[in-house]
Each structure stands twice: as structure tokens, then as C-alpha cells.
């Protein structure tokens, strides 16, 4: 039976993204405690695929996921899911907002509600958890005037009450998830794809320009470019690029061949339906 891993426990945004990706097909959703557990599970074949958050419209990239894909794991991106994210502030039934002394959540969720928290709960202490649902579970298990930030479905799952339905500072709050697996998706010329790659560049004038040029001259539209520290020397970066087009297309193959020749350690993360 098909197994899809996600950041648990039950009730996270990741679970919702996993449900959307599975789209009613048969299979099992498995809650993992950490991103590494998802990556390890897929690499070892315990999971067929895993859903991981990759970027948020407010907070930007999820650095840990980019680092795991660039570095120790040879996994491929096989799909993407966009999820509209509404952070609800939830407490045990009867606890009023004014009395809340401590707020638990995933660091991304706390960051998405930074102004709200400063404005509404200036005296409260923030505590990071492994996920929003882990935070909700912790608040439900205690007896103190605590709150959690996360999806309303986590409130339902753990018997909490939603006190503020949308505490995120920007109402347009979308998280993009990637679905990772051990093998690349087979391409189909009839379908529209997006492709993601990561590479290092040499230290010379125009190095990045030369790479971008290979896409520009072939009319390939880049949808994201992001740099992350290469974690060697300060000033060494890895670049992550997403572009429209799949490896089945000849111009994409040509661009990638040229780019491979002028980058350091090009890794193709995969082509997936756009
Ligand atoms: O904690 C969760 O609910 C998650 O699924 C993780 C996560 C993330 O890492 O970005 C997913 C979506 C939201 O942006 C907040 C948290």
C-alpha cells in the first residue's frame, strides 16, 4: 500500500497538504515527528513519498528543506501543493485571550503572526514546537492559560477552542509544499512542468549571469531564485532555481547541459507538474 509521510502529529498544515496531494487515492498517511524522519523514511523505502514545506509567501524559504535536498539526500521533487494558511489562536475552552501567558507553535507560524503577538499578547512568552499540531496537543494536555497557533482543524483534533480565527499578519498567506520521492517522475511532452535545480558558482565576474543567460536565450521563464549559504566559507552560496518547463523538452535539456558545464555540482531536483 502507498505510504505518504508528512510532518505530524495529526492536524498540521502539512497533513492538509498531504490530503490535497493524495486527492482521494488509496494509501496511508503517516505522521512523522521531524523533517529528517520524512527524508530518512523516503530514502530507506519506508515511505513512498513525503510532503515537506518549501516556502511561505510571508516568511520565504524553509531553509532546512532546501539544505536537506541539496545536501545529504538524493531525493527528487515529484509534485507541489499550494495551501492557503490561516493561523488560528486556540486555547483550552474558557481561557480568555487576555489571560494567555504563553504561546506555543512552529517557528514559521510564530513568525507569520509576529505583529499580532506583539500587539495582542505583549507579555506572553513564545515557545517553539516541532509543528503547529504538536503545539495544540501540548496546550490541550496542560492546565495553564496557554495558547497555540495553528490550523483550526488542530483545535478540533485536540479539543481546543479557537479564540482568534486568523492571527496571521497578512491575510494572503500561502505555503508551498514539495512532494519528494526516490525517483524522478517520468516526463510527458503533453504536460506542463516546473523544474527545480541547485548548484554552486565559481568566484568570477559574471558567473551567475552566464548561468541565467542559458535560460534567457531559450525563453525559459524562471519562477524563483534563492541562495543559501553553502556552509563552507562565508560568502559561498548555493543557488536554487525553479523554472517553467520539464526535462522532456529539448530546450530544457540543452539549457541544463550548458548549465552543468559552468556550475559547481549541479543537482537536478526534478521536474513536476506545474
Ligand atoms: O506545523 C505545521 O502545521 C506544518 O505543517 C509546518 C509549517 C511550515 O513548516 O511552514 C507548514 C505550514 C505553515 O507555514 C506553518 C508551519
PDB file of C-alpha atoms and ligand atoms in Angstrom:
ATOM      1  CA  UNK A   1       0.000   0.000   0.000  1.00  0.00           C
ATOM      2  CA  UNK A   2       1.209   3.511  -0.900  1.00  0.00           C
ATOM      3  CA  UNK A   3       2.598   5.441   2.110  1.00  0.00           C
ATOM      4  CA  UNK A   4       2.850   9.228   2.219  1.00  0.00           C
ATOM      5  CA  UNK A   5       4.767  10.854   5.076  1.00  0.00           C
ATOM      6  CA  UNK A   6       4.079  14.320   6.483  1.00  0.00           C
ATOM      7  CA  UNK A   7       5.096  16.460   9.457  1.00  0.00           C
ATOM      8  CA  UNK A   8       2.702  15.412  12.219  1.00  0.00           C
ATOM      9  CA  UNK A   9       1.042  14.816  14.530  1.00  0.00           C
ATOM     10  CA  UNK A  10      -2.468  14.808  13.058  1.00  0.00           C
ATOM     11  CA  UNK A  11      -3.864  18.280  12.438  1.00  0.00           C
ATOM     12  CA  UNK A  12      -0.863  20.071  10.866  1.00  0.00           C
ATOM     13  CA  UNK A  13      -0.936  22.160   7.713  1.00  0.00           C
ATOM     14  CA  UNK A  14       1.357  19.501   6.261  1.00  0.00           C
ATOM     15  CA  UNK A  15      -1.336  16.874   6.813  1.00  0.00           C
ATOM     16  CA  UNK A  16      -3.781  19.068   4.908  1.00  0.00           C
ATOM     17  CA  UNK A  17      -1.282  19.421   2.058  1.00  0.00           C
ATOM     18  CA  UNK A  18      -0.789  15.633   2.073  1.00  0.00           C
ATOM     19  CA  UNK A  19      -4.566  15.075   1.859  1.00  0.00           C
ATOM     20  CA  UNK A  20      -4.775  17.509  -1.082  1.00  0.00           C
ATOM     21  CA  UNK A  21      -1.906  15.757  -2.872  1.00  0.00           C
ATOM     22  CA  UNK A  22      -3.377  12.300  -2.294  1.00  0.00           C
ATOM     23  CA  UNK A  23      -6.670  13.534  -3.680  1.00  0.00           C
ATOM     24  CA  UNK A  24      -8.731  10.595  -2.510  1.00  0.00           C
ATOM     25  CA  UNK A  25      -6.400   7.916  -3.938  1.00  0.00           C
ATOM     26  CA  UNK A  26      -5.829   4.800  -1.897  1.00  0.00           C
ATOM     27  CA  UNK A  27      -2.947   4.816   0.559  1.00  0.00           C
ATOM     28  CA  UNK A  28      -1.848   5.629   4.032  1.00  0.00           C
ATOM     29  CA  UNK A  29      -0.819   8.969   5.520  1.00  0.00           C
ATOM     30  CA  UNK A  30       1.961   8.608   8.076  1.00  0.00           C
ATOM     31  CA  UNK A  31       2.724  11.324  10.633  1.00  0.00           C
ATOM     32  CA  UNK A  32       6.443  11.949  11.199  1.00  0.00           C
ATOM     33  CA  UNK A  33       7.914  13.981  14.064  1.00  0.00           C
ATOM     34  CA  UNK A  34      10.690  15.767  12.150  1.00  0.00           C
ATOM     35  CA  UNK A  35      11.547  16.704   8.578  1.00  0.00           C
ATOM     36  CA  UNK A  36      14.570  14.379   8.804  1.00  0.00           C
ATOM     37  CA  UNK A  37      12.256  11.490   9.663  1.00  0.00           C
ATOM     38  CA  UNK A  38      10.394  12.116   6.392  1.00  0.00           C
ATOM     39  CA  UNK A  39      13.613  12.290   4.375  1.00  0.00           C
ATOM     40  CA  UNK A  40      15.035   9.180   6.083  1.00  0.00           C
ATOM     41  CA  UNK A  41      11.767   7.302   5.615  1.00  0.00           C
ATOM     42  CA  UNK A  42      11.655   8.028   1.888  1.00  0.00           C
ATOM     43  CA  UNK A  43      15.374   7.310   1.415  1.00  0.00           C
ATOM     44  CA  UNK A  44      15.016   3.949   3.202  1.00  0.00           C
ATOM     45  CA  UNK A  45      11.809   2.996   1.349  1.00  0.00           C
ATOM     46  CA  UNK A  46       9.587   3.011   4.460  1.00  0.00           C
ATOM     47  CA  UNK A  47       7.650   5.828   2.787  1.00  0.00           C
ATOM     48  CA  UNK A  48       6.846   6.054  -0.920  1.00  0.00           C
ATOM     49  CA  UNK A  49       6.725   9.835  -0.844  1.00  0.00           C
ATOM     50  CA  UNK A  50       6.852  12.661   1.676  1.00  0.00           C
ATOM     51  CA  UNK A  51       5.284  16.123   1.814  1.00  0.00           C
ATOM     52  CA  UNK A  52       7.557  18.940   3.046  1.00  0.00           C
ATOM     53  CA  UNK A  53       7.030  22.718   3.286  1.00  0.00           C
ATOM     54  CA  UNK A  54       9.384  24.597   0.979  1.00  0.00           C
ATOM     55  CA  UNK A  55       8.352  28.234   1.054  1.00  0.00           C
ATOM     56  CA  UNK A  56       5.847  30.624   2.531  1.00  0.00           C
ATOM     57  CA  UNK A  57       4.539  33.836   0.976  1.00  0.00           C
ATOM     58  CA  UNK A  58       5.332  35.812   4.145  1.00  0.00           C
ATOM     59  CA  UNK A  59       8.398  34.183   5.613  1.00  0.00           C
ATOM     60  CA  UNK A  60      10.156  32.953   2.467  1.00  0.00           C
ATOM     61  CA  UNK A  61      12.007  29.676   2.021  1.00  0.00           C
ATOM     62  CA  UNK A  62      12.130  26.855   4.510  1.00  0.00           C
ATOM     63  CA  UNK A  63      15.912  26.722   4.679  1.00  0.00           C
ATOM     64  CA  UNK A  64      16.050  23.331   6.383  1.00  0.00           C
ATOM     65  CA  UNK A  65      14.227  21.627   3.488  1.00  0.00           C
ATOM     66  CA  UNK A  66      16.422  23.253   0.830  1.00  0.00           C
ATOM     67  CA  UNK A  67      19.526  22.218   2.775  1.00  0.00           C
ATOM     68  CA  UNK A  68      18.352  18.605   3.097  1.00  0.00           C
ATOM     69  CA  UNK A  69      17.597  18.374  -0.627  1.00  0.00           C
ATOM     70  CA  UNK A  70      20.895  19.990  -1.647  1.00  0.00           C
ATOM     71  CA  UNK A  71      22.983  18.030   0.771  1.00  0.00           C
ATOM     72  CA  UNK A  72      22.822  14.601   2.277  1.00  0.00           C
ATOM     73  CA  UNK A  73      19.814  13.111   0.471  1.00  0.00           C
ATOM     74  CA  UNK A  74      19.350  12.019  -3.125  1.00  0.00           C
ATOM     75  CA  UNK A  75      15.638  12.598  -3.314  1.00  0.00           C
ATOM     76  CA  UNK A  76      13.645  14.188  -6.104  1.00  0.00           C
ATOM     77  CA  UNK A  77      10.753  16.610  -6.231  1.00  0.00           C
ATOM     78  CA  UNK A  78       7.715  14.900  -7.775  1.00  0.00           C
ATOM     79  CA  UNK A  79       4.956  17.364  -7.066  1.00  0.00           C
ATOM     80  CA  UNK A  80       3.972  20.629  -5.446  1.00  0.00           C
ATOM     81  CA  UNK A  81       0.968  21.695  -3.417  1.00  0.00           C
ATOM     82  CA  UNK A  82      -0.097  25.243  -2.529  1.00  0.00           C
ATOM     83  CA  UNK A  83      -2.001  25.674   0.695  1.00  0.00           C
ATOM     84  CA  UNK A  84      -3.698  28.785   1.979  1.00  0.00           C
ATOM     85  CA  UNK A  85      -2.585  29.123   5.608  1.00  0.00           C
ATOM     86  CA  UNK A  86      -4.783  30.612   8.312  1.00  0.00           C
ATOM     87  CA  UNK A  87      -3.254  30.664  11.775  1.00  0.00           C
ATOM     88  CA  UNK A  88      -5.870  30.329  14.498  1.00  0.00           C
ATOM     89  CA  UNK A  89      -5.080  31.162  18.098  1.00  0.00           C
ATOM     90  CA  UNK A  90      -6.541  28.386  20.246  1.00  0.00           C
ATOM     91  CA  UNK A  91      -6.816  27.730  23.964  1.00  0.00           C
ATOM     92  CA  UNK A  92      -8.416  25.196  26.267  1.00  0.00           C
ATOM     93  CA  UNK A  93     -12.150  26.008  26.457  1.00  0.00           C
ATOM     94  CA  UNK A  94     -12.853  29.025  28.666  1.00  0.00           C
ATOM     95  CA  UNK A  95      -9.364  30.583  28.672  1.00  0.00           C
ATOM     96  CA  UNK A  96      -9.623  34.232  27.646  1.00  0.00           C
ATOM     97  CA  UNK A  97      -7.166  35.932  25.315  1.00  0.00           C
ATOM     98  CA  UNK A  98      -6.112  38.495  27.971  1.00  0.00           C
ATOM     99  CA  UNK A  99      -5.044  35.729  30.347  1.00  0.00           C
ATOM    100  CA  UNK A 100      -2.752  33.890  27.934  1.00  0.00           C
ATOM    101  CA  UNK A 101       0.789  33.724  29.360  1.00  0.00           C
ATOM    102  CA  UNK A 102       2.495  31.500  26.830  1.00  0.00           C
ATOM    103  CA  UNK A 103       2.016  30.791  23.108  1.00  0.00           C
ATOM    104  CA  UNK A 104       3.243  27.560  21.519  1.00  0.00           C
ATOM    105  CA  UNK A 105       3.739  26.895  17.821  1.00  0.00           C
ATOM    106  CA  UNK A 106       6.023  26.013  14.949  1.00  0.00           C
ATOM    107  CA  UNK A 107       8.616  28.792  14.356  1.00  0.00           C
ATOM    108  CA  UNK A 108       7.104  29.515  10.898  1.00  0.00           C
ATOM    109  CA  UNK A 109       3.662  30.034  12.438  1.00  0.00           C
ATOM    110  CA  UNK A 110       5.011  32.296  15.214  1.00  0.00           C
ATOM    111  CA  UNK A 111       6.814  34.337  12.551  1.00  0.00           C
ATOM    112  CA  UNK A 112       3.660  34.631  10.413  1.00  0.00           C
ATOM    113  CA  UNK A 113       1.873  36.166  13.435  1.00  0.00           C
ATOM    114  CA  UNK A 114       4.712  38.324  14.797  1.00  0.00           C
ATOM    115  CA  UNK A 115       2.842  41.674  14.811  1.00  0.00           C
ATOM    116  CA  UNK A 116      -0.362  40.126  16.104  1.00  0.00           C
ATOM    117  CA  UNK A 117       1.512  38.577  19.036  1.00  0.00           C
ATOM    118  CA  UNK A 118       3.326  41.818  19.868  1.00  0.00           C
ATOM    119  CA  UNK A 119       0.109  43.793  19.692  1.00  0.00           C
ATOM    120  CA  UNK A 120      -2.322  41.434  21.411  1.00  0.00           C
ATOM    121  CA  UNK A 121      -0.098  39.430  23.752  1.00  0.00           C
ATOM    122  CA  UNK A 122       2.916  41.609  24.520  1.00  0.00           C
ATOM    123  CA  UNK A 123       3.645  39.926  27.841  1.00  0.00           C
ATOM    124  CA  UNK A 124       3.304  36.322  26.666  1.00  0.00           C
ATOM    125  CA  UNK A 125       6.272  34.012  26.279  1.00  0.00           C
ATOM    126  CA  UNK A 126       6.760  32.275  22.887  1.00  0.00           C
ATOM    127  CA  UNK A 127       7.705  28.611  22.790  1.00  0.00           C
ATOM    128  CA  UNK A 128       8.694  26.807  19.593  1.00  0.00           C
ATOM    129  CA  UNK A 129       7.378  23.326  18.882  1.00  0.00           C
ATOM    130  CA  UNK A 130       8.086  20.799  16.116  1.00  0.00           C
ATOM    131  CA  UNK A 131       4.735  21.619  14.445  1.00  0.00           C
ATOM    132  CA  UNK A 132       1.539  23.579  14.966  1.00  0.00           C
ATOM    133  CA  UNK A 133      -0.398  20.422  15.900  1.00  0.00           C
ATOM    134  CA  UNK A 134       2.327  19.386  18.364  1.00  0.00           C
ATOM    135  CA  UNK A 135       1.775  22.806  19.964  1.00  0.00           C
ATOM    136  CA  UNK A 136      -2.009  22.315  20.092  1.00  0.00           C
ATOM    137  CA  UNK A 137      -1.567  18.865  21.645  1.00  0.00           C
ATOM    138  CA  UNK A 138       0.761  20.310  24.294  1.00  0.00           C
ATOM    139  CA  UNK A 139      -1.656  23.122  25.204  1.00  0.00           C
ATOM    140  CA  UNK A 140      -4.542  20.634  25.424  1.00  0.00           C
ATOM    141  CA  UNK A 141      -2.544  18.362  27.735  1.00  0.00           C
ATOM    142  CA  UNK A 142      -1.751  21.181  30.208  1.00  0.00           C
ATOM    143  CA  UNK A 143      -3.887  23.074  32.685  1.00  0.00           C
ATOM    144  CA  UNK A 144      -2.322  26.544  32.351  1.00  0.00           C
ATOM    145  CA  UNK A 145      -3.537  29.671  30.491  1.00  0.00           C
ATOM    146  CA  UNK A 146      -1.641  28.737  27.343  1.00  0.00           C
ATOM    147  CA  UNK A 147      -2.437  29.110  23.653  1.00  0.00           C
ATOM    148  CA  UNK A 148      -1.303  27.529  20.390  1.00  0.00           C
ATOM    149  CA  UNK A 149      -1.195  28.898  16.847  1.00  0.00           C
ATOM    150  CA  UNK A 150      -2.165  26.566  14.031  1.00  0.00           C
ATOM    151  CA  UNK A 151      -4.937  25.317  11.765  1.00  0.00           C
ATOM    152  CA  UNK A 152      -8.483  25.290  13.120  1.00  0.00           C
ATOM    153  CA  UNK A 153      -8.506  21.546  12.396  1.00  0.00           C
ATOM    154  CA  UNK A 154      -5.818  21.116  15.092  1.00  0.00           C
ATOM    155  CA  UNK A 155      -8.190  22.789  17.573  1.00  0.00           C
ATOM    156  CA  UNK A 156     -10.848  20.251  16.619  1.00  0.00           C
ATOM    157  CA  UNK A 157      -8.409  17.345  16.795  1.00  0.00           C
ATOM    158  CA  UNK A 158      -7.227  18.204  20.346  1.00  0.00           C
ATOM    159  CA  UNK A 159     -10.402  19.695  21.837  1.00  0.00           C
ATOM    160  CA  UNK A 160      -9.283  23.330  21.907  1.00  0.00           C
ATOM    161  CA  UNK A 161     -11.338  26.446  21.255  1.00  0.00           C
ATOM    162  CA  UNK A 162     -10.477  28.944  18.532  1.00  0.00           C
ATOM    163  CA  UNK A 163     -10.199  32.404  20.141  1.00  0.00           C
ATOM    164  CA  UNK A 164      -8.861  34.300  17.111  1.00  0.00           C
ATOM    165  CA  UNK A 165      -9.596  32.641  13.739  1.00  0.00           C
ATOM    166  CA  UNK A 166      -6.961  34.422  11.610  1.00  0.00           C
ATOM    167  CA  UNK A 167      -3.986  35.764  13.552  1.00  0.00           C
ATOM    168  CA  UNK A 168      -1.568  35.856  10.611  1.00  0.00           C
ATOM    169  CA  UNK A 169      -0.264  39.385   9.926  1.00  0.00           C
ATOM    170  CA  UNK A 170      -1.025  39.158   6.191  1.00  0.00           C
ATOM    171  CA  UNK A 171      -4.292  37.634   5.072  1.00  0.00           C
ATOM    172  CA  UNK A 172      -2.703  36.340   1.870  1.00  0.00           C
ATOM    173  CA  UNK A 173      -0.645  33.620   3.484  1.00  0.00           C
ATOM    174  CA  UNK A 174       0.245  30.672   1.272  1.00  0.00           C
ATOM    175  CA  UNK A 175       2.688  27.841   1.913  1.00  0.00           C
ATOM    176  CA  UNK A 176       4.121  25.833  -0.934  1.00  0.00           C
ATOM    177  CA  UNK A 177       4.920  22.172  -0.276  1.00  0.00           C
ATOM    178  CA  UNK A 178       7.044  19.774  -2.268  1.00  0.00           C
ATOM    179  CA  UNK A 179       6.393  16.075  -2.588  1.00  0.00           C
ATOM    180  CA  UNK A 180       9.680  14.177  -2.503  1.00  0.00           C
ATOM    181  CA  UNK A 181      10.422  10.651  -3.639  1.00  0.00           C
ATOM    182  CA  UNK A 182      13.325   8.382  -4.516  1.00  0.00           C
ATOM    183  CA  UNK A 183      12.937   8.590  -8.256  1.00  0.00           C
ATOM    184  CA  UNK A 184      12.244  11.307 -10.793  1.00  0.00           C
ATOM    185  CA  UNK A 185       8.810  11.438 -12.357  1.00  0.00           C
ATOM    186  CA  UNK A 186       8.749  10.194 -15.931  1.00  0.00           C
ATOM    187  CA  UNK A 187       8.150  13.116 -18.299  1.00  0.00           C
ATOM    188  CA  UNK A 188       5.328  13.539 -20.759  1.00  0.00           C
ATOM    189  CA  UNK A 189       5.509  16.020 -23.632  1.00  0.00           C
ATOM    190  CA  UNK A 190       1.783  16.673 -23.386  1.00  0.00           C
ATOM    191  CA  UNK A 191       2.020  18.063 -19.846  1.00  0.00           C
ATOM    192  CA  UNK A 192       3.271  21.343 -18.364  1.00  0.00           C
ATOM    193  CA  UNK A 193       6.102  21.043 -15.855  1.00  0.00           C
ATOM    194  CA  UNK A 194       8.192  23.072 -13.491  1.00  0.00           C
ATOM    195  CA  UNK A 195      11.809  22.058 -12.849  1.00  0.00           C
ATOM    196  CA  UNK A 196      13.972  22.758  -9.802  1.00  0.00           C
ATOM    197  CA  UNK A 197      17.762  22.681  -9.650  1.00  0.00           C
ATOM    198  CA  UNK A 198      20.546  23.608  -7.210  1.00  0.00           C
ATOM    199  CA  UNK A 199      24.181  24.478  -7.945  1.00  0.00           C
ATOM    200  CA  UNK A 200      27.245  26.360  -6.756  1.00  0.00           C
ATOM    201  CA  UNK A 201      29.039  29.014  -8.803  1.00  0.00           C
ATOM    202  CA  UNK A 202      32.712  29.844  -9.197  1.00  0.00           C
ATOM    203  CA  UNK A 203      34.148  33.071  -7.832  1.00  0.00           C
ATOM    204  CA  UNK A 204      34.482  35.143 -11.015  1.00  0.00           C
ATOM    205  CA  UNK A 205      32.739  38.147 -12.561  1.00  0.00           C
ATOM    206  CA  UNK A 206      29.530  37.240 -14.373  1.00  0.00           C
ATOM    207  CA  UNK A 207      29.369  33.632 -13.134  1.00  0.00           C
ATOM    208  CA  UNK A 208      25.683  33.833 -12.222  1.00  0.00           C
ATOM    209  CA  UNK A 209      24.920  35.967 -15.262  1.00  0.00           C
ATOM    210  CA  UNK A 210      26.360  33.267 -17.558  1.00  0.00           C
ATOM    211  CA  UNK A 211      24.072  30.681 -15.996  1.00  0.00           C
ATOM    212  CA  UNK A 212      20.926  32.802 -16.150  1.00  0.00           C
ATOM    213  CA  UNK A 213      21.717  33.625 -19.762  1.00  0.00           C
ATOM    214  CA  UNK A 214      21.323  29.946 -20.748  1.00  0.00           C
ATOM    215  CA  UNK A 215      17.694  30.135 -19.651  1.00  0.00           C
ATOM    216  CA  UNK A 216      17.060  33.612 -21.054  1.00  0.00           C
ATOM    217  CA  UNK A 217      18.282  32.825 -24.582  1.00  0.00           C
ATOM    218  CA  UNK A 218      15.972  29.810 -24.751  1.00  0.00           C
ATOM    219  CA  UNK A 219      12.938  31.738 -23.491  1.00  0.00           C
ATOM    220  CA  UNK A 220      12.756  29.672 -20.295  1.00  0.00           C
ATOM    221  CA  UNK A 221      10.870  31.524 -17.580  1.00  0.00           C
ATOM    222  CA  UNK A 222      12.415  31.403 -14.096  1.00  0.00           C
ATOM    223  CA  UNK A 223       9.858  31.392 -11.281  1.00  0.00           C
ATOM    224  CA  UNK A 224      12.220  31.527  -8.301  1.00  0.00           C
ATOM    225  CA  UNK A 225      15.848  32.094  -7.497  1.00  0.00           C
ATOM    226  CA  UNK A 226      17.071  31.690  -3.974  1.00  0.00           C
ATOM    227  CA  UNK A 227      20.503  31.487  -2.419  1.00  0.00           C
ATOM    228  CA  UNK A 228      21.532  29.577   0.691  1.00  0.00           C
ATOM    229  CA  UNK A 229      24.893  29.532   2.434  1.00  0.00           C
ATOM    230  CA  UNK A 230      26.997  26.636   1.093  1.00  0.00           C
ATOM    231  CA  UNK A 231      28.104  26.114   4.730  1.00  0.00           C
ATOM    232  CA  UNK A 232      31.788  26.100   3.817  1.00  0.00           C
ATOM    233  CA  UNK A 233      33.162  29.646   3.764  1.00  0.00           C
ATOM    234  CA  UNK A 234      31.300  32.840   4.438  1.00  0.00           C
ATOM    235  CA  UNK A 235      30.381  34.197   1.002  1.00  0.00           C
ATOM    236  CA  UNK A 236      29.987  30.757  -0.662  1.00  0.00           C
ATOM    237  CA  UNK A 237      26.437  30.185  -1.791  1.00  0.00           C
ATOM    238  CA  UNK A 238      24.230  27.541  -3.350  1.00  0.00           C
ATOM    239  CA  UNK A 239      21.602  28.782  -5.777  1.00  0.00           C
ATOM    240  CA  UNK A 240      18.186  27.186  -6.090  1.00  0.00           C
ATOM    241  CA  UNK A 241      16.308  27.894  -9.293  1.00  0.00           C
ATOM    242  CA  UNK A 242      12.788  26.902 -10.352  1.00  0.00           C
ATOM    243  CA  UNK A 243      11.722  27.398 -13.940  1.00  0.00           C
ATOM    244  CA  UNK A 244       8.777  26.572 -16.172  1.00  0.00           C
ATOM    245  CA  UNK A 245       9.426  23.586 -18.400  1.00  0.00           C
ATOM    246  CA  UNK A 246      10.263  19.899 -17.998  1.00  0.00           C
ATOM    247  CA  UNK A 247      13.287  17.775 -18.739  1.00  0.00           C
ATOM    248  CA  UNK A 248      11.327  16.120 -21.557  1.00  0.00           C
ATOM    249  CA  UNK A 249      11.663  19.367 -23.547  1.00  0.00           C
ATOM    250  CA  UNK A 250      14.657  19.725 -25.791  1.00  0.00           C
ATOM    251  CA  UNK A 251      15.404  23.364 -24.911  1.00  0.00           C
ATOM    252  CA  UNK A 252      15.372  22.464 -21.221  1.00  0.00           C
ATOM    253  CA  UNK A 253      17.795  19.583 -21.845  1.00  0.00           C
ATOM    254  CA  UNK A 254      20.100  21.924 -23.756  1.00  0.00           C
ATOM    255  CA  UNK A 255      19.975  24.617 -21.077  1.00  0.00           C
ATOM    256  CA  UNK A 256      20.724  22.058 -18.361  1.00  0.00           C
ATOM    257  CA  UNK A 257      23.642  20.620 -20.358  1.00  0.00           C
ATOM    258  CA  UNK A 258      25.185  24.095 -20.693  1.00  0.00           C
ATOM    259  CA  UNK A 259      24.493  24.968 -17.063  1.00  0.00           C
ATOM    260  CA  UNK A 260      26.075  21.697 -15.883  1.00  0.00           C
ATOM    261  CA  UNK A 261      29.283  22.685 -17.652  1.00  0.00           C
ATOM    262  CA  UNK A 262      29.589  26.075 -15.941  1.00  0.00           C
ATOM    263  CA  UNK A 263      28.284  25.371 -12.427  1.00  0.00           C
ATOM    264  CA  UNK A 264      29.793  23.517  -9.492  1.00  0.00           C
ATOM    265  CA  UNK A 265      27.894  20.344  -8.644  1.00  0.00           C
ATOM    266  CA  UNK A 266      24.613  20.886 -10.486  1.00  0.00           C
ATOM    267  CA  UNK A 267      21.885  18.763  -8.903  1.00  0.00           C
ATOM    268  CA  UNK A 268      18.579  18.374 -10.710  1.00  0.00           C
ATOM    269  CA  UNK A 269      15.903  18.210  -8.040  1.00  0.00           C
ATOM    270  CA  UNK A 270      13.248  17.155 -10.534  1.00  0.00           C
ATOM    271  CA  UNK A 271      10.519  18.105 -12.964  1.00  0.00           C
ATOM    272  CA  UNK A 272       6.959  18.011 -11.660  1.00  0.00           C
ATOM    273  CA  UNK A 273       3.525  19.088 -12.916  1.00  0.00           C
ATOM    274  CA  UNK A 274       3.170  22.885 -12.905  1.00  0.00           C
TER     275      UNK A 274
HETATM  276  O1  LIG B   1       3.423  22.954  11.714  1.00  0.00           O
HETATM  277  C1  LIG B   1       2.714  22.717  10.709  1.00  0.00           C
HETATM  278  O2  LIG B   1       1.468  22.682  10.743  1.00  0.00           O
HETATM  279  C2  LIG B   1       3.355  22.457   9.424  1.00  0.00           C
HETATM  280  O3  LIG B   1       2.795  21.767   8.615  1.00  0.00           O
HETATM  281  C3  LIG B   1       4.675  23.131   9.138  1.00  0.00           C
HETATM  282  C4  LIG B   1       4.521  24.520   8.519  1.00  0.00           C
HETATM  283  C5  LIG B   1       5.909  25.026   7.983  1.00  0.00           C
HETATM  284  O4  LIG B   1       6.938  24.463   8.308  1.00  0.00           O
HETATM  285  O5  LIG B   1       5.907  26.040   7.282  1.00  0.00           O
HETATM  286  C6  LIG B   1       3.605  24.452   7.364  1.00  0.00           C
HETATM  287  C7  LIG B   1       2.815  25.498   7.009  1.00  0.00           C
HETATM  288  C8  LIG B   1       2.798  26.764   7.757  1.00  0.00           C
HETATM  289  O6  LIG B   1       3.588  27.679   7.026  1.00  0.00           O
HETATM  290  C9  LIG B   1       3.363  26.613   9.133  1.00  0.00           C
HETATM  291  C10 LIG B   1       4.074  25.500   9.507  1.00  0.00           C
END
